C-alpha cells in the first residue's frame, strides 16, 4: 500500500520553494526596501522629536522675552511718569522764580536812591 503524503506540510514546503524561486529576488528587494523605509521612519521620528524639543525651547524663550518686555514696559512707564513729574516740578520752580524776580530797573533805581541818600548825609 502506498502511503499518501501529508498534503499540508509537504505542500507548504513545496510552495515555499516555488515562491522563493518565482518571487525570491523581488521578495529580497522588497524586504530591503521595507527595511530602508523602517530606518527612514525611525530617523524621521527622531528628527521630529528633536524639532519638538527645539519648538518647546523656543516657546520658553519667547515667553521669557515677553515677560522681560512687559517688565521693561512697566519700568519705562514708571520712568516716563518720573520724568513728567520732574518736568512739572522744574516748570513750577521756573514760574516761581519768574514771579519772585525783581526787575533790574527796580534794583537800579533802588541803588540810585540809596546813593543819593548817602550823598546827602553829612560827613561825620
mmCIF file of C-alpha atoms in Angstrom:
data_model
loop_
_atom_site.group_PDB
_atom_site.id
_atom_site.type_symbol
_atom_site.label_atom_id
_atom_site.label_comp_id
_atom_site.label_asym_id
_atom_site.label_seq_id
_atom_site.Cartn_x
_atom_site.Cartn_y
_atom_site.Cartn_z
ATOM 1 C CA UNK A 1 0.000 0.000 0.000
ATOM 2 C CA UNK A 2 1.077 3.412 -0.912
ATOM 3 C CA UNK A 3 1.118 5.930 1.798
ATOM 4 C CA UNK A 4 -0.395 9.307 0.907
ATOM 5 C CA UNK A 5 1.849 12.207 1.731
ATOM 6 C CA UNK A 6 0.646 14.677 4.280
ATOM 7 C CA UNK A 7 -0.597 17.336 1.903
ATOM 8 C CA UNK A 8 -0.432 20.243 4.269
ATOM 9 C CA UNK A 9 3.163 20.031 5.420
ATOM 10 C CA UNK A 10 4.678 18.798 2.194
ATOM 11 C CA UNK A 11 2.657 21.143 0.046
ATOM 12 C CA UNK A 12 3.657 24.105 2.179
ATOM 13 C CA UNK A 13 7.316 23.212 1.912
ATOM 14 C CA UNK A 14 6.960 22.888 -1.825
ATOM 15 C CA UNK A 15 5.013 26.113 -2.082
ATOM 16 C CA UNK A 16 7.697 27.939 -0.152
ATOM 17 C CA UNK A 17 10.325 26.714 -2.550
ATOM 18 C CA UNK A 18 8.215 27.622 -5.564
ATOM 19 C CA UNK A 19 7.551 31.085 -4.134
ATOM 20 C CA UNK A 20 11.209 31.594 -3.462
ATOM 21 C CA UNK A 21 12.113 30.556 -6.982
ATOM 22 C CA UNK A 22 9.477 32.798 -8.545
ATOM 23 C CA UNK A 23 9.468 35.736 -6.125
ATOM 24 C CA UNK A 24 12.824 35.297 -4.380
ATOM 25 C CA UNK A 25 14.665 38.208 -5.970
ATOM 26 C CA UNK A 26 11.647 40.514 -5.734
ATOM 27 C CA UNK A 27 10.984 39.453 -2.145
ATOM 28 C CA UNK A 28 14.574 40.182 -1.123
ATOM 29 C CA UNK A 29 14.363 43.544 -2.884
ATOM 30 C CA UNK A 30 11.024 44.355 -1.229
ATOM 31 C CA UNK A 31 12.366 43.330 2.176
ATOM 32 C CA UNK A 32 15.383 45.604 1.681
ATOM 33 C CA UNK A 33 13.066 48.485 0.717
ATOM 34 C CA UNK A 34 10.884 47.795 3.755
ATOM 35 C CA UNK A 35 13.977 47.805 5.998
ATOM 36 C CA UNK A 36 15.122 51.106 4.454
ATOM 37 C CA UNK A 37 11.682 52.620 4.987
ATOM 38 C CA UNK A 38 11.664 51.441 8.603
ATOM 39 C CA UNK A 39 15.082 53.045 9.160
ATOM 40 C CA UNK A 40 13.976 56.257 7.445
ATOM 41 C CA UNK A 41 10.812 56.248 9.555
ATOM 42 C CA UNK A 42 12.913 55.909 12.725
ATOM 43 C CA UNK A 43 15.189 58.731 11.566
ATOM 44 C CA UNK A 44 12.189 60.947 10.840
ATOM 45 C CA UNK A 45 10.712 60.188 14.257
ATOM 46 C CA UNK A 46 13.990 61.172 15.909
ATOM 47 C CA UNK A 47 14.116 64.336 13.836
ATOM 48 C CA UNK A 48 10.515 65.118 14.740
ATOM 49 C CA UNK A 49 11.255 64.616 18.447
ATOM 50 C CA UNK A 50 14.270 66.909 18.177
ATOM 51 C CA UNK A 51 12.184 69.546 16.379
ATOM 52 C CA UNK A 52 9.515 69.316 19.079
ATOM 53 C CA UNK A 53 12.198 69.881 21.721
ATOM 54 C CA UNK A 54 13.507 72.862 19.744
ATOM 55 C CA UNK A 55 9.991 74.293 19.429
ATOM 56 C CA UNK A 56 9.387 73.876 23.165
ATOM 57 C CA UNK A 57 12.709 75.564 23.930
ATOM 58 C CA UNK A 58 11.910 78.412 21.523
ATOM 59 C CA UNK A 59 8.462 78.783 23.062
ATOM 60 C CA UNK A 60 10.010 79.031 26.530
ATOM 61 C CA UNK A 61 12.466 81.635 25.258
ATOM 62 C CA UNK A 62 9.633 83.632 23.697
ATOM 63 C CA UNK A 63 7.691 83.560 26.966
ATOM 64 C CA UNK A 64 10.799 84.758 28.832
ATOM 65 C CA UNK A 65 11.260 87.579 26.326
ATOM 66 C CA UNK A 66 7.595 88.563 26.644
ATOM 67 C CA UNK A 67 7.969 88.664 30.428
ATOM 68 C CA UNK A 68 11.131 90.773 30.169
ATOM 69 C CA UNK A 69 9.457 93.092 27.657
ATOM 70 C CA UNK A 70 6.471 93.524 29.965
ATOM 71 C CA UNK A 71 8.801 94.288 32.861
ATOM 72 C CA UNK A 72 10.707 96.720 30.660
ATOM 73 C CA UNK A 73 7.450 98.408 29.618
ATOM 74 C CA UNK A 74 6.492 98.782 33.270
ATOM 75 C CA UNK A 75 9.899 100.239 34.093
ATOM 76 C CA UNK A 76 9.715 102.571 31.088
ATOM 77 C CA UNK A 77 6.234 103.739 32.115
ATOM 78 C CA UNK A 78 7.459 104.453 35.645
ATOM 79 C CA UNK A 79 10.484 106.302 34.271
ATOM 80 C CA UNK A 80 8.244 108.371 31.968
ATOM 81 C CA UNK A 81 5.998 109.224 34.922
ATOM 82 C CA UNK A 82 9.047 110.251 36.979
ATOM 83 C CA UNK A 83 10.311 112.412 34.098
ATOM 84 C CA UNK A 84 6.919 114.105 33.741
ATOM 85 C CA UNK A 85 6.836 114.763 37.491
ATOM 86 C CA UNK A 86 10.343 116.267 37.423
ATOM 87 C CA UNK A 87 9.401 118.355 34.396
ATOM 88 C CA UNK A 88 6.340 119.687 36.217
ATOM 89 C CA UNK A 89 8.448 120.435 39.313
ATOM 90 C CA UNK A 90 11.034 122.312 37.219
ATOM 91 C CA UNK A 91 8.336 124.290 35.447
ATOM 92 C CA UNK A 92 6.806 125.210 38.807
ATOM 93 C CA UNK A 93 10.220 126.334 40.136
ATOM 94 C CA UNK A 94 10.883 128.387 36.992
ATOM 95 C CA UNK A 95 7.462 130.021 37.289
ATOM 96 C CA UNK A 96 8.119 130.728 40.971
ATOM 97 C CA UNK A 97 11.499 132.261 40.154
ATOM 98 C CA UNK A 98 9.962 134.411 37.420
ATOM 99 C CA UNK A 99 7.283 135.656 39.793
ATOM 100 C CA UNK A 100 9.743 136.412 42.574
ATOM 101 C CA UNK A 101 12.296 138.005 40.246
ATOM 102 C CA UNK A 102 12.952 141.633 40.907
ATOM 103 C CA UNK A 103 13.089 143.874 37.891
ATOM 104 C CA UNK A 104 16.650 145.119 37.084
ATOM 105 C CA UNK A 105 15.331 148.623 36.616
ATOM 106 C CA UNK A 106 13.781 148.500 40.060
ATOM 107 C CA UNK A 107 17.110 147.356 41.580
ATOM 108 C CA UNK A 108 18.973 150.043 39.662
ATOM 109 C CA UNK A 109 16.519 152.680 40.858
ATOM 110 C CA UNK A 110 16.952 151.446 44.449
ATOM 111 C CA UNK A 111 20.748 151.815 44.172
ATOM 112 C CA UNK A 112 20.396 155.295 42.730
ATOM 113 C CA UNK A 113 18.119 156.310 45.595
ATOM 114 C CA UNK A 114 20.492 154.745 48.130
ATOM 115 C CA UNK A 115 23.409 156.563 46.500
ATOM 116 C CA UNK A 116 21.502 159.861 46.714
ATOM 117 C CA UNK A 117 20.780 159.323 50.371
ATOM 118 C CA UNK A 118 24.389 158.537 51.064
ATOM 119 C CA UNK A 119 25.433 161.650 49.193
ATOM 120 C CA UNK A 120 23.009 163.821 51.134
ATOM 121 C CA UNK A 121 24.166 162.657 54.542
ATOM 122 C CA UNK A 122 26.717 164.945 56.103
ATOM 123 C CA UNK A 123 30.146 163.516 56.763
ATOM 124 C CA UNK A 124 30.623 162.967 60.376
#
